[in-house]
Amino acid sequence: MLVLGGGFAGIGAAQKLHKSDVDVVLVDKNDYHTFQPLLYQVATGLLEQPAVGHPVRDLFHGQDNARLHKDRVTAIDLDAREVQFAELEPLGYDFLVLGLGAEVNFFGVQGAAEHGFPLYTLPDAVRLKNHVLGLWEAADKDRKLIDDGALNVVVVGGGPTGVETAGALAELYTGSFKKDYPDLPADAGRILLVEAGPEIFSMFKPDIREYAVKALTERGVEVRAGEVVESITPLRVTLKSGEELKAHTLVWGAGLQGNALVQSLGLELERGNRIGVDAELRVPSHPEVFAVGDIAAITDAKTQQVLPQLGSVALQSGEHVGETIARLVEGKEAKPFKYHDKGTMAAIGRGSAVVQMLGGRTMKGKLAAAAWMTVHLALLPTNESRAKAVVDWAGAGFTHQRSGRITVDT
Ligand SMILES: Cc1cc2nc3c(=O)[nH]c(=O)nc-3n(C[C@H](O)[C@H](O)[C@H](O)COP(=O)(O)OP(=O)(O)OC[C@H]3O[C@@H](n4cnc5c(N)ncnc54)[C@H](O)[C@@H]3O)c2cc1C
């Protein structure tokens, strides 16, 4: 069995086969598993890289039937049942699990791909952090840069990624940077959150939306809903209204699409370039191929809605496919996937989070932050990583020391 991708979905599938009579081969282009929900904390120096990047080989030390390769998938031929890689020889399979995740969608906005800072991978987070730190150091030496908007950041997208990043950047600016650069004016940099829709957090109920705007505004974020970014240059962001914002940093948190490889599979794709799957998470016309996590458009059996691209959907769908393959090799039937909704949630800043439960009940503030932590700890791949996360997250939460705000030149 071949698993492509070592995210929540791929790891979940491979680990569920630990007791099965199956040879598992997992391939990922990285030698680490990324915990995407906290990338924004790496980008703002609150957590260091190992807190969100876990060595993927660690996760299979006790699993004798699993082998890992660090390599990039370059082509997948579903009819020939063969996968090609940048370096490895092509591999065939009896079962294939597609867990290659999603990638950024810039929606064709002029200059976004060249000058924007997406936040989907660990290198994205480190790149953004280094860029922002570099701008503050430059402004410390040349104040004219402040007038040119060098320290302003435009964050695009009023969903969880945009809100979390804007909130964390504001706390970095008003917390650490205020003390790091005492000679720079207190209002040296603005954080603007731009959302095309009429409101931020459109997936949440009105009380959560109001709370989020208030929490962001209190932290100094300027929320600009109903504004569309039209073009980006390295130093300016132009809105559709014609307004030009001075900003040397644009963080793109506005959209995702299925991994580019899906376009070569010869499959009809769903919205956002995701692979539509049946109730057992199989790909049409290929019962030996499963798609899980962000790459898949999985319809919730309960609501008949396509499930959102979330860590818990990825982990549960991956685990379900692992269990399904274990059943199939034992000659049993596959079972349909049932998603256990743990709520939609996001963190806005220190002690400030929001949660919306399946029935519509909402939580805000510290209680929601505790719920966020509980649900996200469950996404971590090992007990050791959970124990480490409790220490890292609690430490970051209590001390608020952004010890990751250093740039290391190599
Ligand atoms: C900034 C951000 C914040 C988020 N916050 C939350 C949150 O708070 N809560 C939540 O539940 N969800 C959150 N999510 C969503 C969640 O992280 C994703 O839904 C989840 O990671 C999807 O898991 P996956 O396994 O499908 O894909 P991924 O985690 O993306 O894993 C895909 C894997 O495939 C590998 N890969 C890709 N292309 C290739 C290739 N060509 N060759 C080899 N390997 C390849 C990648 O290296 C990666 O390891 C967030 C996402 C982002 C980006």
Short mmCIF file of N, CA, C and O and ligand atoms in Angstrom, two decimals, residues 4-10 27-30 32-34 36-40 71-74 99-102 119-120 161 164 256 259 261 292-295 309-312 314 345 372 376 379, ligand 1:
data_model
loop_
_atom_site.label_atom_id
_atom_site.label_comp_id
_atom_site.label_asym_id
_atom_site.label_seq_id
_atom_site.Cartn_x
_atom_site.Cartn_y
_atom_site.Cartn_z
N LEU A 4 0.61 8.70 -0.13
CA LEU A 4 1.29 9.90 -0.60
C LEU A 4 0.90 11.06 0.30
O LEU A 4 -0.26 11.45 0.37
N GLY A 5 1.90 11.59 1.03
CA GLY A 5 1.66 12.71 1.92
C GLY A 5 1.70 12.29 3.38
O GLY A 5 1.02 11.35 3.79
N GLY A 6 2.52 13.02 4.15
CA GLY A 6 2.65 12.73 5.59
C GLY A 6 2.03 13.82 6.44
O GLY A 6 2.59 14.21 7.46
N GLY A 7 0.87 14.32 6.00
CA GLY A 7 0.10 15.26 6.83
C GLY A 7 -0.80 14.47 7.78
O GLY A 7 -0.62 13.26 7.96
N PHE A 8 -1.76 15.15 8.39
CA PHE A 8 -2.66 14.46 9.32
C PHE A 8 -3.31 13.25 8.64
O PHE A 8 -3.48 12.20 9.24
N ALA A 9 -3.71 13.42 7.37
CA ALA A 9 -4.46 12.39 6.67
C ALA A 9 -3.59 11.17 6.37
O ALA A 9 -3.95 10.03 6.69
N GLY A 10 -2.42 11.41 5.76
CA GLY A 10 -1.54 10.30 5.38
C GLY A 10 -1.02 9.55 6.61
O GLY A 10 -1.00 8.32 6.64
N VAL A 27 5.35 8.33 1.38
CA VAL A 27 6.31 9.25 0.75
C VAL A 27 5.84 10.68 0.99
O VAL A 27 4.67 11.01 0.76
N ASP A 28 6.75 11.52 1.47
CA ASP A 28 6.47 12.94 1.61
C ASP A 28 7.71 13.71 1.15
O ASP A 28 8.83 13.24 1.33
N LYS A 29 7.49 14.88 0.59
CA LYS A 29 8.65 15.65 0.10
C LYS A 29 9.48 16.21 1.26
O LYS A 29 10.61 16.63 1.06
N ASN A 30 8.90 16.22 2.46
CA ASN A 30 9.63 16.70 3.64
C ASN A 30 9.94 15.54 4.58
O ASN A 30 9.23 14.53 4.57
N TYR A 32 9.53 15.97 7.70
CA TYR A 32 8.78 16.32 8.90
C TYR A 32 7.29 16.41 8.59
O TYR A 32 6.89 16.65 7.45
N HIS A 33 6.52 16.22 9.66
CA HIS A 33 5.06 16.34 9.60
C HIS A 33 4.72 17.73 10.14
O HIS A 33 5.20 18.11 11.21
N THR A 34 3.97 18.50 9.38
CA THR A 34 3.72 19.89 9.77
C THR A 34 2.41 20.03 10.52
O THR A 34 1.37 19.54 10.07
N GLN A 36 0.04 22.47 10.89
CA GLN A 36 -0.30 23.76 10.27
C GLN A 36 -1.03 24.74 11.19
O GLN A 36 -0.84 25.95 11.08
N PRO A 37 -1.91 24.26 12.11
CA PRO A 37 -2.66 25.22 12.91
C PRO A 37 -1.81 26.24 13.66
O PRO A 37 -2.29 27.31 14.00
N LEU A 38 -0.53 25.92 13.93
CA LEU A 38 0.27 26.88 14.69
C LEU A 38 1.40 27.51 13.87
O LEU A 38 2.32 28.10 14.44
N LEU A 39 1.29 27.44 12.56
CA LEU A 39 2.31 28.07 11.72
C LEU A 39 2.40 29.56 12.00
O LEU A 39 3.48 30.16 11.99
N TYR A 40 1.24 30.17 12.29
CA TYR A 40 1.26 31.62 12.52
C TYR A 40 2.06 31.97 13.77
O TYR A 40 2.60 33.07 13.89
N ASP A 71 10.72 12.22 -0.63
CA ASP A 71 10.84 12.45 -2.08
C ASP A 71 9.59 13.18 -2.55
O ASP A 71 8.56 13.18 -1.87
N ARG A 72 9.70 13.78 -3.72
CA ARG A 72 8.57 14.54 -4.26
C ARG A 72 7.84 13.68 -5.29
O ARG A 72 8.48 13.09 -6.18
N VAL A 73 6.54 13.59 -5.15
CA VAL A 73 5.72 12.89 -6.15
C VAL A 73 5.66 13.79 -7.37
O VAL A 73 5.34 14.97 -7.27
N THR A 74 5.95 13.22 -8.55
CA THR A 74 5.93 14.06 -9.77
C THR A 74 4.78 13.68 -10.70
O THR A 74 4.32 14.51 -11.48
N GLY A 99 -2.98 11.73 -0.01
CA GLY A 99 -3.10 12.64 1.14
C GLY A 99 -2.15 13.82 0.95
O GLY A 99 -1.47 14.22 1.90
N LEU A 100 -2.12 14.35 -0.28
CA LEU A 100 -1.12 15.37 -0.62
C LEU A 100 -1.54 16.78 -0.24
O LEU A 100 -0.83 17.75 -0.53
N GLY A 101 -2.70 16.93 0.37
CA GLY A 101 -3.09 18.23 0.91
C GLY A 101 -3.48 19.25 -0.15
O GLY A 101 -3.77 18.92 -1.31
N ALA A 102 -3.46 20.49 0.27
CA ALA A 102 -3.87 21.59 -0.60
C ALA A 102 -2.71 22.55 -0.78
O ALA A 102 -1.66 22.40 -0.15
N LEU A 119 0.85 31.33 3.98
CA LEU A 119 1.18 30.72 5.28
C LEU A 119 0.61 29.30 5.30
O LEU A 119 -0.37 29.03 5.98
N TYR A 120 1.24 28.44 4.50
CA TYR A 120 0.71 27.08 4.42
C TYR A 120 1.75 26.04 4.82
O TYR A 120 1.41 24.93 5.19
N THR A 161 -7.23 31.59 9.25
CA THR A 161 -5.81 31.84 9.02
C THR A 161 -5.50 33.34 9.08
O THR A 161 -4.55 33.77 9.75
N GLU A 164 -6.15 34.76 12.76
CA GLU A 164 -5.13 34.33 13.72
C GLU A 164 -3.80 35.04 13.46
O GLU A 164 -3.12 35.49 14.38
N LEU A 256 -7.40 28.34 -0.72
CA LEU A 256 -6.66 27.10 -0.96
C LEU A 256 -7.25 26.38 -2.16
O LEU A 256 -8.41 26.59 -2.51
N ASN A 259 -3.94 20.06 -4.18
CA ASN A 259 -2.59 19.93 -4.72
C ASN A 259 -2.62 19.89 -6.25
O ASN A 259 -3.48 19.23 -6.84
N LEU A 261 -1.15 18.33 -8.43
CA LEU A 261 -1.08 17.02 -9.09
C LEU A 261 -2.47 16.46 -9.43
O LEU A 261 -2.60 15.62 -10.31
N VAL A 292 -8.01 11.55 0.86
CA VAL A 292 -8.31 11.93 2.25
C VAL A 292 -7.75 13.31 2.57
O VAL A 292 -6.80 13.77 1.94
N GLY A 293 -8.36 13.96 3.55
CA GLY A 293 -7.86 15.26 3.99
C GLY A 293 -8.19 16.38 3.01
O GLY A 293 -9.17 16.32 2.26
N ASP A 294 -7.33 17.39 3.00
CA ASP A 294 -7.58 18.61 2.23
C ASP A 294 -7.71 18.39 0.72
O ASP A 294 -8.31 19.21 0.02
N ILE A 295 -7.13 17.32 0.21
CA ILE A 295 -7.15 17.08 -1.24
C ILE A 295 -8.52 16.57 -1.70
O ILE A 295 -8.84 16.61 -2.88
N GLN A 309 -11.84 22.09 5.11
CA GLN A 309 -10.44 21.62 5.13
C GLN A 309 -9.87 21.88 6.52
O GLN A 309 -9.36 22.96 6.80
N LEU A 310 -10.04 20.89 7.38
CA LEU A 310 -9.64 21.00 8.79
C LEU A 310 -8.81 19.81 9.21
O LEU A 310 -8.96 18.71 8.66
N GLY A 311 -7.99 20.03 10.23
CA GLY A 311 -7.14 18.96 10.73
C GLY A 311 -7.95 17.74 11.17
O GLY A 311 -7.57 16.60 10.89
N SER A 312 -9.07 17.97 11.85
CA SER A 312 -9.83 16.81 12.35
C SER A 312 -10.48 16.03 11.22
O SER A 312 -10.59 14.81 11.28
N ALA A 314 -9.11 15.78 8.24
CA ALA A 314 -7.99 15.07 7.62
C ALA A 314 -7.62 13.83 8.44
O ALA A 314 -7.50 12.73 7.91
N MET A 345 -13.40 26.20 15.20
CA MET A 345 -12.75 27.06 16.21
C MET A 345 -11.57 27.83 15.64
O MET A 345 -11.02 27.47 14.60
N TRP A 372 -9.97 24.87 22.38
CA TRP A 372 -9.10 24.83 21.18
C TRP A 372 -7.89 23.92 21.46
O TRP A 372 -7.55 23.06 20.67
N HIS A 376 -6.99 20.41 19.58
CA HIS A 376 -5.80 20.39 18.74
C HIS A 376 -4.70 19.48 19.28
O HIS A 376 -3.91 18.94 18.51
N LEU A 379 -4.86 16.18 17.74
CA LEU A 379 -4.37 16.05 16.35
C LEU A 379 -2.90 15.68 16.30
O LEU A 379 -2.39 15.26 15.27
C1 LIG B 1 -2.29 28.43 8.46
C2 LIG B 1 -3.26 27.29 8.70
C3 LIG B 1 -3.94 27.20 9.89
C4 LIG B 1 -4.81 26.16 10.13
N1 LIG B 1 -5.46 26.09 11.34
C5 LIG B 1 -6.23 25.03 11.61
C6 LIG B 1 -6.83 24.88 12.88
O1 LIG B 1 -6.67 25.73 13.76
N2 LIG B 1 -7.58 23.77 13.11
C7 LIG B 1 -7.75 22.80 12.16
O2 LIG B 1 -8.40 21.79 12.43
N3 LIG B 1 -7.22 22.91 10.95
C8 LIG B 1 -6.46 24.00 10.65
N4 LIG B 1 -5.89 24.11 9.41
C9 LIG B 1 -6.19 23.10 8.40
C10 LIG B 1 -5.39 21.83 8.60
O3 LIG B 1 -4.07 22.12 8.95
C11 LIG B 1 -5.47 21.02 7.31
O4 LIG B 1 -6.81 20.75 7.05
C12 LIG B 1 -4.69 19.72 7.42
O5 LIG B 1 -3.33 19.96 7.64
C13 LIG B 1 -4.86 18.88 6.16
O6 LIG B 1 -4.15 17.70 6.32
P1 LIG B 1 -3.70 16.84 5.05
O7 LIG B 1 -3.00 15.67 5.58
O8 LIG B 1 -4.85 16.65 4.14
O9 LIG B 1 -2.73 17.80 4.26
P2 LIG B 1 -1.33 18.44 4.70
O10 LIG B 1 -1.26 18.60 6.17
O11 LIG B 1 -1.18 19.65 3.86
O12 LIG B 1 -0.28 17.33 4.28
C14 LIG B 1 0.04 17.08 2.94
C15 LIG B 1 1.43 16.50 2.89
O13 LIG B 1 1.72 16.19 1.54
C16 LIG B 1 3.06 16.54 1.26
N5 LIG B 1 3.16 16.82 -0.17
C17 LIG B 1 2.51 17.74 -0.90
N6 LIG B 1 2.86 17.67 -2.19
C18 LIG B 1 3.75 16.67 -2.29
C19 LIG B 1 4.47 16.08 -3.38
N7 LIG B 1 4.34 16.50 -4.64
N8 LIG B 1 5.30 15.05 -3.10
C20 LIG B 1 5.45 14.57 -1.84
N9 LIG B 1 4.80 15.09 -0.78
C21 LIG B 1 3.95 16.11 -1.01
C22 LIG B 1 3.31 17.78 2.11
O14 LIG B 1 4.69 17.94 2.38
C23 LIG B 1 2.50 17.47 3.36
O15 LIG B 1 3.29 16.86 4.37
C24 LIG B 1 -5.02 25.17 9.14
C25 LIG B 1 -4.33 25.25 7.93
C26 LIG B 1 -3.45 26.29 7.70
C27 LIG B 1 -2.71 26.38 6.41
#
